[in-house]
mmCIF file of C-alpha atoms and ligand atoms in Angstrom:
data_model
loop_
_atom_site.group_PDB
_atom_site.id
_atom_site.type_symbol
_atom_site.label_atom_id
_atom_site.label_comp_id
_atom_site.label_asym_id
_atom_site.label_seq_id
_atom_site.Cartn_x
_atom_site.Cartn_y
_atom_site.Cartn_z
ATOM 1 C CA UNK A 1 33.035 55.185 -97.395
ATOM 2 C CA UNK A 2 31.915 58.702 -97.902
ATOM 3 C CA UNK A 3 33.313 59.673 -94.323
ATOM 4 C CA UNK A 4 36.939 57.820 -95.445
ATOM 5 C CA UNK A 5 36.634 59.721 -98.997
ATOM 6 C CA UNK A 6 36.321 63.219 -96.895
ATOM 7 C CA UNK A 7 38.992 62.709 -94.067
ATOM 8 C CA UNK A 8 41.339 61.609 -96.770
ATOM 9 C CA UNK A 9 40.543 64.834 -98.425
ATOM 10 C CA UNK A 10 41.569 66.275 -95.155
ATOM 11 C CA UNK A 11 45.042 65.539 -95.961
ATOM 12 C CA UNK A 12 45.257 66.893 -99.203
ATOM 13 C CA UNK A 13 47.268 70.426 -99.499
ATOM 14 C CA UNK A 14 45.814 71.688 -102.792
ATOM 15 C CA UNK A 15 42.209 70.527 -101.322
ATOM 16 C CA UNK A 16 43.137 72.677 -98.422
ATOM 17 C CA UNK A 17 44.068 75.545 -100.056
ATOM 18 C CA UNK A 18 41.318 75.597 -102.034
ATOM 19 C CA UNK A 19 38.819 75.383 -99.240
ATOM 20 C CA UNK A 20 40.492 77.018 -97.272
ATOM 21 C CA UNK A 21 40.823 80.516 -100.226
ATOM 22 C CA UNK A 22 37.027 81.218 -99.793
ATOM 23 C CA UNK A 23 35.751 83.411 -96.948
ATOM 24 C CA UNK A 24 34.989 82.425 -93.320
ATOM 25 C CA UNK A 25 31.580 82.324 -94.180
ATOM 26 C CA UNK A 26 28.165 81.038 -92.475
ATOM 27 C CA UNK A 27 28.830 77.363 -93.182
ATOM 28 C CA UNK A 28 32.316 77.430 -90.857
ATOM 29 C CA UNK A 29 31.050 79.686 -88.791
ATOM 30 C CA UNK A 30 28.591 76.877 -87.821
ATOM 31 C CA UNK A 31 31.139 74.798 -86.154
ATOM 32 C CA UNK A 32 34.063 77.500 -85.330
ATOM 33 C CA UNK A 33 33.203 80.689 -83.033
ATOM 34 C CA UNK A 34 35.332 82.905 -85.240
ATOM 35 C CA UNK A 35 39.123 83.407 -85.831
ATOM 36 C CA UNK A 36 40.215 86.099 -83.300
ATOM 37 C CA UNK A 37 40.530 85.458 -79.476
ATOM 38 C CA UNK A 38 37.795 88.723 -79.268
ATOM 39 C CA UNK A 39 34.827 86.725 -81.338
ATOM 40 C CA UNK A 40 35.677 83.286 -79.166
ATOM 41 C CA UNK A 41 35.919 85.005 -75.793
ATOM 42 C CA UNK A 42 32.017 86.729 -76.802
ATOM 43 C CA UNK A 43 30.496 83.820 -78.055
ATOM 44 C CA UNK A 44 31.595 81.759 -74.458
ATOM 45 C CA UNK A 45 29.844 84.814 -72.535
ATOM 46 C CA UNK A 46 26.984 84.223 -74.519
ATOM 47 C CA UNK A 47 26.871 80.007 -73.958
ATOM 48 C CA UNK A 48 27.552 80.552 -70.191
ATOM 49 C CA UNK A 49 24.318 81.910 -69.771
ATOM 50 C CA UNK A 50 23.151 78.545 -69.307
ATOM 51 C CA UNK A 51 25.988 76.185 -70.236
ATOM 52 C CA UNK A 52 29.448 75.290 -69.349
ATOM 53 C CA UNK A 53 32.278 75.498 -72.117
ATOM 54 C CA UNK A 54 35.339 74.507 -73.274
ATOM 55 C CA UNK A 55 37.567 76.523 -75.523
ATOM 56 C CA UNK A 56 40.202 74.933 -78.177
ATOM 57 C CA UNK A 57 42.550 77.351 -79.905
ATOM 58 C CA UNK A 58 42.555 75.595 -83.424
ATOM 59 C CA UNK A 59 45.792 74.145 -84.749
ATOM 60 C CA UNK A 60 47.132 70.333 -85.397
ATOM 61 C CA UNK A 61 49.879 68.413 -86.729
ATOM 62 C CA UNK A 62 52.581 71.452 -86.190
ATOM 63 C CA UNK A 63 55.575 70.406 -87.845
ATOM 64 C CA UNK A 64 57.424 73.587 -87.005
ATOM 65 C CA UNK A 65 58.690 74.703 -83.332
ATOM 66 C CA UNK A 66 58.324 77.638 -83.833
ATOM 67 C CA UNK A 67 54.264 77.247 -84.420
ATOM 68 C CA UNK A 68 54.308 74.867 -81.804
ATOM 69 C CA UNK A 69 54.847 77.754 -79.389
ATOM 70 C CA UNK A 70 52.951 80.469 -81.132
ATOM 71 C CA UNK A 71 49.990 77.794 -79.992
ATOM 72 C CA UNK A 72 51.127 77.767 -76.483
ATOM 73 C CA UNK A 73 51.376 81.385 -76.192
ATOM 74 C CA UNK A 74 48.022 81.486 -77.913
ATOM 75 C CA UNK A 75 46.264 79.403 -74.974
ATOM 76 C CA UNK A 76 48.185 81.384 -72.182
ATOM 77 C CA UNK A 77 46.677 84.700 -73.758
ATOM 78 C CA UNK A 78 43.007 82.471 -73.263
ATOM 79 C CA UNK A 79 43.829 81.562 -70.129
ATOM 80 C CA UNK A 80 44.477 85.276 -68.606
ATOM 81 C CA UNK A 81 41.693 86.432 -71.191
ATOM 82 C CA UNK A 82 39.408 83.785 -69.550
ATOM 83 C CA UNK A 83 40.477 84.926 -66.020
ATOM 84 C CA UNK A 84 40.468 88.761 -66.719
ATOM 85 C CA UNK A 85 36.941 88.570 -67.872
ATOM 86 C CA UNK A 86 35.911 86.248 -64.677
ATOM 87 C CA UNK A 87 34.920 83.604 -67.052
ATOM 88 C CA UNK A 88 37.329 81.051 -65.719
ATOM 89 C CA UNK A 89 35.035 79.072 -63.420
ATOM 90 C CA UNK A 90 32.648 78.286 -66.007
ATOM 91 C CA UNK A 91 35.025 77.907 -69.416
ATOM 92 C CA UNK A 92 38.462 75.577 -69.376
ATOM 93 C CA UNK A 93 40.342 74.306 -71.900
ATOM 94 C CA UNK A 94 40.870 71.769 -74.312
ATOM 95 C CA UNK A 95 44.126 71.158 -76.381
ATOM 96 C CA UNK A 96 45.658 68.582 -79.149
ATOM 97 C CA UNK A 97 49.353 67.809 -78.535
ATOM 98 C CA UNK A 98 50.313 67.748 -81.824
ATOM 99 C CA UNK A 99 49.448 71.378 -82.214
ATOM 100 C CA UNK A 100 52.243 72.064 -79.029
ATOM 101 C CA UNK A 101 54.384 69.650 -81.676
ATOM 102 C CA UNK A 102 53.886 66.084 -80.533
ATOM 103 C CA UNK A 103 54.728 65.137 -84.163
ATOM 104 C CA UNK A 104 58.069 67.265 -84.175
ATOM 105 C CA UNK A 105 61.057 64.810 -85.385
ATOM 106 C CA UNK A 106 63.790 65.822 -82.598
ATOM 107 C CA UNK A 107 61.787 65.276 -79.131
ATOM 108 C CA UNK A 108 58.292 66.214 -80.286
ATOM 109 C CA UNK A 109 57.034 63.875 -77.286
ATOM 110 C CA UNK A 110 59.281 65.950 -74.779
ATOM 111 C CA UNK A 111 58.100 69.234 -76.088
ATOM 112 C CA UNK A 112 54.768 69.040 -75.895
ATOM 113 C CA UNK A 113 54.369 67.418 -72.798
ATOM 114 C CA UNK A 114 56.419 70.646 -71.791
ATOM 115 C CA UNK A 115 54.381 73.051 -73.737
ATOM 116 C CA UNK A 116 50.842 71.260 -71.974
ATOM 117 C CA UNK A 117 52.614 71.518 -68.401
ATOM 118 C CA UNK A 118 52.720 75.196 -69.050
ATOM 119 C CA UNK A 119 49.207 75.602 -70.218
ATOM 120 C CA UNK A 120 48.328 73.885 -67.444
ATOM 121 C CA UNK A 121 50.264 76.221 -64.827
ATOM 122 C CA UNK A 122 48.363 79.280 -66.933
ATOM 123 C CA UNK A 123 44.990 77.306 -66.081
ATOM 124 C CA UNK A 124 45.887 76.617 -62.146
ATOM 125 C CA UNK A 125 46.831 80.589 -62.433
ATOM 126 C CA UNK A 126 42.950 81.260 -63.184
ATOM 127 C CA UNK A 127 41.250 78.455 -61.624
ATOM 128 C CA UNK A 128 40.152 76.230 -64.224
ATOM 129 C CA UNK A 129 41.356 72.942 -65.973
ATOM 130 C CA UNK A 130 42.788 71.521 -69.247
ATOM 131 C CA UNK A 131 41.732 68.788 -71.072
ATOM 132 C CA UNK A 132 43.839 66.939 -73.459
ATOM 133 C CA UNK A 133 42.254 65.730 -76.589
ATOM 134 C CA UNK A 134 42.880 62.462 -78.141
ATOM 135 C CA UNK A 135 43.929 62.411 -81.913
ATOM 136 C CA UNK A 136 44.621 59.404 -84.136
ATOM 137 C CA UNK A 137 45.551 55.891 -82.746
ATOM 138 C CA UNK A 138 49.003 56.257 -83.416
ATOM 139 C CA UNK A 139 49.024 58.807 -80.681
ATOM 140 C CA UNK A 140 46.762 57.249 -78.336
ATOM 141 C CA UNK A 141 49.931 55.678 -75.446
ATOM 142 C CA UNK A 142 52.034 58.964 -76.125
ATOM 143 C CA UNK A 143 48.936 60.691 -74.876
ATOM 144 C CA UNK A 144 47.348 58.938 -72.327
ATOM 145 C CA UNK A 145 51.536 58.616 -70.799
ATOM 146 C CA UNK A 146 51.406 62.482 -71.101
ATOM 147 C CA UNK A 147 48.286 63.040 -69.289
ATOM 148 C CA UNK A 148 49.402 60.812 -66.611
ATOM 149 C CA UNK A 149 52.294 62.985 -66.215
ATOM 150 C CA UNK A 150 50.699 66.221 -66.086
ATOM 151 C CA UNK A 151 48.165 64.693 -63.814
ATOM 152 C CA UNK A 152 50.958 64.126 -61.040
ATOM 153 C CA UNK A 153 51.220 68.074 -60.261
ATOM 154 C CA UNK A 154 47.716 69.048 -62.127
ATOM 155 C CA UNK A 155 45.670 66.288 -61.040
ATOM 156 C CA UNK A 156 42.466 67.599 -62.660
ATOM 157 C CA UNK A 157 43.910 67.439 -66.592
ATOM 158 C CA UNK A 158 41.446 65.386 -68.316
ATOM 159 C CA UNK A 159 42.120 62.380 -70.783
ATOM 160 C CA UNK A 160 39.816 61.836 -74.137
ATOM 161 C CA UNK A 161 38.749 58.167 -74.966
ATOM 162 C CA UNK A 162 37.015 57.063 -78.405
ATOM 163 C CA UNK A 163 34.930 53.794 -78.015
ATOM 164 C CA UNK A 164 35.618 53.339 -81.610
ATOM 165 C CA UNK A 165 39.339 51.410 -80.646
ATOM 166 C CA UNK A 166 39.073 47.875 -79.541
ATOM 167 C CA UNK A 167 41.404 48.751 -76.494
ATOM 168 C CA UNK A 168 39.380 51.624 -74.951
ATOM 169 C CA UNK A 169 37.297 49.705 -72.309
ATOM 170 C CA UNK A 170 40.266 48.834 -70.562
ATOM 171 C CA UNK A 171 41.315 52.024 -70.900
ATOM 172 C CA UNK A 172 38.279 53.368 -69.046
ATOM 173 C CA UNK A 173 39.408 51.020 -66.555
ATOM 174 C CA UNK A 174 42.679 52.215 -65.628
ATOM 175 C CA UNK A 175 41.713 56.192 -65.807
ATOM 176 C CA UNK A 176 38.191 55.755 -63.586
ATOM 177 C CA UNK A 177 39.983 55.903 -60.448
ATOM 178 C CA UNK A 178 39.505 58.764 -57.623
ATOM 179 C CA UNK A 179 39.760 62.600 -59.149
ATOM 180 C CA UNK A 180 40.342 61.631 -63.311
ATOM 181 C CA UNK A 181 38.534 63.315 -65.531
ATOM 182 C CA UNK A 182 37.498 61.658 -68.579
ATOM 183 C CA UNK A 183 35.642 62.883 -71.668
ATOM 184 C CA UNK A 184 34.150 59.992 -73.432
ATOM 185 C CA UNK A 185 33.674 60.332 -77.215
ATOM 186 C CA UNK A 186 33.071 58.323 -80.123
ATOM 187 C CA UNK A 187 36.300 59.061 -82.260
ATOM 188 C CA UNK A 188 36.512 61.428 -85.410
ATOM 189 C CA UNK A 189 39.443 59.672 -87.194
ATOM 190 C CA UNK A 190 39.241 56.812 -89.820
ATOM 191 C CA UNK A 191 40.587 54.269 -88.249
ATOM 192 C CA UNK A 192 41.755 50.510 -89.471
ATOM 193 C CA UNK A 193 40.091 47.416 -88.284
ATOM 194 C CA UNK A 194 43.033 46.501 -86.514
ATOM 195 C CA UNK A 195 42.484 48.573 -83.884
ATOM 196 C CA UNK A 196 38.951 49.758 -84.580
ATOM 197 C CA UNK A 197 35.597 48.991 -84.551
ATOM 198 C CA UNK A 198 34.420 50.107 -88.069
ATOM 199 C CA UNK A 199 30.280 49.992 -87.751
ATOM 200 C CA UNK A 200 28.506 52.575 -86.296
ATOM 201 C CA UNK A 201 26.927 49.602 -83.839
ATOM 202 C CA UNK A 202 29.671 48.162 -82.666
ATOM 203 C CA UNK A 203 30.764 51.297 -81.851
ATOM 204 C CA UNK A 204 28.183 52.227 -79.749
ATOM 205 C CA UNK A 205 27.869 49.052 -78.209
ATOM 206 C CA UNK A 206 31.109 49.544 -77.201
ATOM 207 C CA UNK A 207 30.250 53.362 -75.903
ATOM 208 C CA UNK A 208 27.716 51.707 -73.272
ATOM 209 C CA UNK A 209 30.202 49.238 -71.860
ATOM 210 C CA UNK A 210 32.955 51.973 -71.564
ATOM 211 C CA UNK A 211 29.822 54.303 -69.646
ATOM 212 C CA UNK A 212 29.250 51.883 -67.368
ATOM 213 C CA UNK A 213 32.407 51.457 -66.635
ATOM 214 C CA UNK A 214 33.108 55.442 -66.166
ATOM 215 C CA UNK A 215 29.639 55.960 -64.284
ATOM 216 C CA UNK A 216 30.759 53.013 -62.067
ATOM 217 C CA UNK A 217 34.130 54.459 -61.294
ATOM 218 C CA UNK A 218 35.292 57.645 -58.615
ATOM 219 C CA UNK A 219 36.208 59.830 -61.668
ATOM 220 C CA UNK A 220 34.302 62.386 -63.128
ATOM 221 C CA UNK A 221 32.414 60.789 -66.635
ATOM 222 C CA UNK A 222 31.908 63.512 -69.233
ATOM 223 C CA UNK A 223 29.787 62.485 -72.108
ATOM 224 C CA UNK A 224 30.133 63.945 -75.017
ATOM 225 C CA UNK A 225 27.920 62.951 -77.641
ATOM 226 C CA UNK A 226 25.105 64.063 -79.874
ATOM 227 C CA UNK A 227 23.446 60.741 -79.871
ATOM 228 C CA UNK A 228 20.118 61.198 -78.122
ATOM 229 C CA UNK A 229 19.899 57.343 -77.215
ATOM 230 C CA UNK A 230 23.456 57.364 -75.618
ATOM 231 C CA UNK A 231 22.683 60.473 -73.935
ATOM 232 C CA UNK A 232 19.533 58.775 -71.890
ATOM 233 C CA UNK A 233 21.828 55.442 -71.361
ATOM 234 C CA UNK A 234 24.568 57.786 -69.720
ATOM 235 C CA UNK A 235 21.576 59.730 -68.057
ATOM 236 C CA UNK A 236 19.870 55.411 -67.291
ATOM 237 C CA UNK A 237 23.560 54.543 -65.553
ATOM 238 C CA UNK A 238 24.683 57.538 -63.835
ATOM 239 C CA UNK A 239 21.555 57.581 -61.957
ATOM 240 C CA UNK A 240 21.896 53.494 -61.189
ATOM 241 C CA UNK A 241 25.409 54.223 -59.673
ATOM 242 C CA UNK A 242 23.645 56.845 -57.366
ATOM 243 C CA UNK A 243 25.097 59.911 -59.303
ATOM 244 C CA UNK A 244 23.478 63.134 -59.263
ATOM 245 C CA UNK A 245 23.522 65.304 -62.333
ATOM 246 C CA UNK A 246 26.696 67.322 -60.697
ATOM 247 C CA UNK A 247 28.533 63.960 -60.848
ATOM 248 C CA UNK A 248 28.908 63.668 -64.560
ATOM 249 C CA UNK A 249 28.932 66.375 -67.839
ATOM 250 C CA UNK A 250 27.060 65.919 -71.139
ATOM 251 C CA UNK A 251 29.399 67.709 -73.784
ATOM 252 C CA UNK A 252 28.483 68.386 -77.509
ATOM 253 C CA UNK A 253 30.396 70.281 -80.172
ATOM 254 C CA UNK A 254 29.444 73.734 -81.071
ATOM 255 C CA UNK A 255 26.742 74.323 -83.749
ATOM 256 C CA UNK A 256 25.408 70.700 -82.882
ATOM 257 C CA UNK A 257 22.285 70.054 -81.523
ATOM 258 C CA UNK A 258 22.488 73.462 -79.833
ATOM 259 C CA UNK A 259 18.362 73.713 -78.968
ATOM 260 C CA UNK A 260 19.214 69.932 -76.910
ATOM 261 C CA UNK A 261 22.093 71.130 -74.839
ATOM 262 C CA UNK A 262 19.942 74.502 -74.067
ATOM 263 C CA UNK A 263 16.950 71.680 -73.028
ATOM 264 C CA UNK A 264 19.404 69.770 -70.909
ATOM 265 C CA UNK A 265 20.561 72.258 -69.555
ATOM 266 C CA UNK A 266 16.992 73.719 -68.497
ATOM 267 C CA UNK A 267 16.559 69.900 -66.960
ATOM 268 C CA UNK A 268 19.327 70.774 -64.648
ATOM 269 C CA UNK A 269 22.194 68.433 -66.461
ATOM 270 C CA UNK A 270 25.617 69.936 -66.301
ATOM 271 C CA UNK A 271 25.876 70.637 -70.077
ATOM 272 C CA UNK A 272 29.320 71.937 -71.800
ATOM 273 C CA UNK A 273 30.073 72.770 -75.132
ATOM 274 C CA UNK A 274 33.074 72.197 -77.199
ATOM 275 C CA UNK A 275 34.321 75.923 -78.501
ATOM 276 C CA UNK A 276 36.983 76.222 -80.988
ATOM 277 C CA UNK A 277 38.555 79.158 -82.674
ATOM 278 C CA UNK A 278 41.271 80.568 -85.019
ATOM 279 C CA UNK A 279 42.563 80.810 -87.835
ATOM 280 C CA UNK A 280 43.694 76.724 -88.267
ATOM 281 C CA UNK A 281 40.033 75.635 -88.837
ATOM 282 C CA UNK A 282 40.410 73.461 -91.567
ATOM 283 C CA UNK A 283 40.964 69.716 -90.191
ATOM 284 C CA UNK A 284 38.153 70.083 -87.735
ATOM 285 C CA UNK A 285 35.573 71.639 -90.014
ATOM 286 C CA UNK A 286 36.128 68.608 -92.526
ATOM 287 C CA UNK A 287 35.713 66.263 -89.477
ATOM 288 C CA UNK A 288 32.573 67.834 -88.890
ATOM 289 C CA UNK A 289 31.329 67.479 -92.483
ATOM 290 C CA UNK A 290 32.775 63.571 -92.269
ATOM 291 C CA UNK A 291 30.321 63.156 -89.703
ATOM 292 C CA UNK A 292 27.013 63.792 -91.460
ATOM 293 C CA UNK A 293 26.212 63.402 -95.368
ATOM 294 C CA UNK A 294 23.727 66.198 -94.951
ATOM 295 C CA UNK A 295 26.510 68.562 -93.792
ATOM 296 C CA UNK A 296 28.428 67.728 -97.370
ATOM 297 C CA UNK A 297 25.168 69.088 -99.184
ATOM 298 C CA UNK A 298 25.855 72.570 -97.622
ATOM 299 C CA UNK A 299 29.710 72.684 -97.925
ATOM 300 C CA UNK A 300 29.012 71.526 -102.021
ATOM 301 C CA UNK A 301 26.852 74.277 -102.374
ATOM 302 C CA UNK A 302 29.043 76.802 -100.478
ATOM 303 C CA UNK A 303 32.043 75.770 -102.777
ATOM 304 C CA UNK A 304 30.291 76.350 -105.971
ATOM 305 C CA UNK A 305 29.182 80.031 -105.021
ATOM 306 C CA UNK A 306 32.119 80.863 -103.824
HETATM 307 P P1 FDA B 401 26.930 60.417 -84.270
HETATM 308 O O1 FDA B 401 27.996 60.811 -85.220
HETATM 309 O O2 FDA B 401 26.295 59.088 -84.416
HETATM 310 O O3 FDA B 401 25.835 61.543 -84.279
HETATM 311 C C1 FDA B 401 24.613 61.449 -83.568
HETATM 312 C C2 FDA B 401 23.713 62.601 -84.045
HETATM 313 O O4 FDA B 401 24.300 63.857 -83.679
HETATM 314 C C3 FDA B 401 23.568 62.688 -85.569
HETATM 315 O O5 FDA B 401 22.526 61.894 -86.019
HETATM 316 C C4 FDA B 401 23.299 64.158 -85.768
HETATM 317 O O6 FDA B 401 21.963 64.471 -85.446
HETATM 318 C C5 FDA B 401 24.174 64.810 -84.724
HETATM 319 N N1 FDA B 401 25.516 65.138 -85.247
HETATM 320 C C6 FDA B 401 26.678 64.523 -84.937
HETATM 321 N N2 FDA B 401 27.719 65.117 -85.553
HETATM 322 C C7 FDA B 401 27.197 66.127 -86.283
HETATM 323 C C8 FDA B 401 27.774 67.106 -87.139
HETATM 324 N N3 FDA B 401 29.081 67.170 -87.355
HETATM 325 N N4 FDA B 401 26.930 67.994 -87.743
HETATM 326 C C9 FDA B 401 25.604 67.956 -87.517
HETATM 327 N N5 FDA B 401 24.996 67.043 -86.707
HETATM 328 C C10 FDA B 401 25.784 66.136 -86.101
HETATM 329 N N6 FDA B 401 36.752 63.069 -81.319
HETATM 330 C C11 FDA B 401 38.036 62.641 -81.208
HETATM 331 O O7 FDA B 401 38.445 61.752 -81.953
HETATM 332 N N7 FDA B 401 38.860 63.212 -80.286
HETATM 333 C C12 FDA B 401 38.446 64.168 -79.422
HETATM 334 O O8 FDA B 401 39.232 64.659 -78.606
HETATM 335 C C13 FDA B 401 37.098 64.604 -79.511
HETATM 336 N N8 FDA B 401 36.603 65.557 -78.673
HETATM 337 C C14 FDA B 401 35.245 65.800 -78.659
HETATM 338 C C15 FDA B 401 34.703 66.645 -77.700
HETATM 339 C C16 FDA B 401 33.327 66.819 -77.624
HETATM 340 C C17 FDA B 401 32.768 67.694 -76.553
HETATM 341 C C18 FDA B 401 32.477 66.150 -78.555
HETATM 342 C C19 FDA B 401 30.991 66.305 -78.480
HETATM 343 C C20 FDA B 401 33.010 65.371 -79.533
HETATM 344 C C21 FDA B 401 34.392 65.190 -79.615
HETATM 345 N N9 FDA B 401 34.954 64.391 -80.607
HETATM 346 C C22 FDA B 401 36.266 64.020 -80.492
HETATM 347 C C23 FDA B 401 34.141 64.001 -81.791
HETATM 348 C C24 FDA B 401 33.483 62.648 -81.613
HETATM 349 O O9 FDA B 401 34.444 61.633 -81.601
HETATM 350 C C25 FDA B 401 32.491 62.365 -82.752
HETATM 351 O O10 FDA B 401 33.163 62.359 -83.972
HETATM 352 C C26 FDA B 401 31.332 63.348 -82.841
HETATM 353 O O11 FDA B 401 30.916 63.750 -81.577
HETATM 354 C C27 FDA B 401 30.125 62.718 -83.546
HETATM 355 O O12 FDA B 401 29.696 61.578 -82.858
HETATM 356 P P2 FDA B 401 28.360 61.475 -81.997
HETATM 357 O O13 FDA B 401 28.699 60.792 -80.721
HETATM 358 O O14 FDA B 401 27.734 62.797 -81.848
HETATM 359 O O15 FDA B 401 27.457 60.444 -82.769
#
């Protein structure tokens, strides 16, 4: 109910602008490494010490081309950012097609398949990999037909699956073949029960059946969760289908949980974290507060002494 209530905020200009009038302050700065490429590219030095990363350059739901490919140029500049500073083998990318104008009336589909193909030819250019992220359910074949596409001349581009919708086991069975690289999370978007699971069980019931079908596949299974239980079942099956901890990543969002991904990492798991950045923070900082009532405390708080 409350997490509904807050991602329908989300959509709400005047909410927006209001949140979004008071400084980047210590409660944003939480989730988002900062707003310039300069803050993002030092706070990924600082996490590779002893973790991998993934960088998103913030922006969603462009409705405008020419913002569309402001946000590819801002992932090329990244890219050569990410290969300059010989950070590229440890930090890739992650990006939303809607923010390369998925949504776009005329051809949105077209152009941001277009716009991901050449963030992905900036990211061969360096020597690391893209991975798309997976937005609402609406989006979800668009996507997935996208990713298959780049993956015929990039065939590392990774695919997102949420074990929240009904249909993503059998997506986990089509993309665990030889090379794919799939990032399994549990969805951030309210979804109906149409296509959803809508309690938190079912949904991680549903997580388990989709790891075992990852950690039994020829793909690479990356695991991103907070949830300490799902992270020793992924830890359980990856060992029972004779993976080491090369085989598979555990990935968790920036600002979550950061003392566990430091102690995984220490264990010897392959640990990456989530990075985003810029100026478009909005949308995923109120998914982050959707996700935990104690997060809504803070932002309250922060509001009122603003
Ligand atoms: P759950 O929400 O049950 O949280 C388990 C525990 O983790 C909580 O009890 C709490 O301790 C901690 N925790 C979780 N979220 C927190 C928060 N915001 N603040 C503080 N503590 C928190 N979604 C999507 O729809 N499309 C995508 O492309 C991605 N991409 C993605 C990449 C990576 C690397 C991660 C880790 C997550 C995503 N997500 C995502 C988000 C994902 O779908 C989900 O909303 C969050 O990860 C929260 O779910 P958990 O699995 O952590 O479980």
């Amino acid at each position: 109910m409350l997490r509904s209530t807050l991602l329908a905020a989300a959509r709400s200009t005047a909410f927006r602008a209001a949140v979004e009038s008071g400084p980047f302050d210590a409660l944003v700065g939480r989730f988002v490494a900062g707003t310039t490429l300069d803050e993002a590219v030092a706070v990924a030095r600082r996490i590779t010490a002893d973790r991998l990363v993934t960088v998103d350059h913030l922006g969603e739901d462009t409705t405008d081309r020419a913002q569309a490919d402001a946000n590819v140029a801002a992932y090329r500049a990244l890219l050569h950012r990410l290969g300059d500073e010989g950070l590229a083998d440890r930090v890739e990318v992650s990006v939303k097609l809607s923010a390369f104008g998925q949504r776009l009336p005329r051809d949105g589909e077209k152009i941001a398949l277009e716009s991901a193909r050449q963030v992905c030819e900036a990211a061969a250019g360096v020597g690391t990999t893209v991975t798309v992220d997976m937005e609402d359910h609406t989006t979800t074949d668009a996507t997935l037909a996208a990713v298959g596409d780049l993956r015929v001349d990039f065939p590392w581009a990774g695919a997102v699956l949420q074990s929240q919708l009904r249909r993503t086991e059998g997506d986990c069975r089509d993309l665990a073949g030889p090379g794919s690289r799939v990032r399994l999370c549990k969805g951030a978007y309210d979804e109906p029960e149409s296509v959803a699971f809508r309690r938190a069980g079912e949904v991680d019931r549903s997580y388990v059946r989709c790891l075992g079908v990852l950690m039994a596949g020829q793909g690479l299974p990356m695991v991103a969760t907070h949830d300490p239980r799902l992270v020793a079942i992924a830890q359980h099956l990856a060992q029972r289908a004779g993976r080491s901890t090369r085989d598979y990543e555990l990935q968790m969002l920036y600002g979550v949980r950061p003392r566990a991904q430091s102690e995984l990492a220490a264990e010897g798991q392959r640990v990456r974290v989530y990075l985003p950045y810029g100026t478009e923070w909005f949308g995923y900082f109120m998914r982050r507060l959707a996700e935990r009532p104690a997060n809504l405390a803070f932002f309250a708080r922060s509001l009122v002494t603003r």
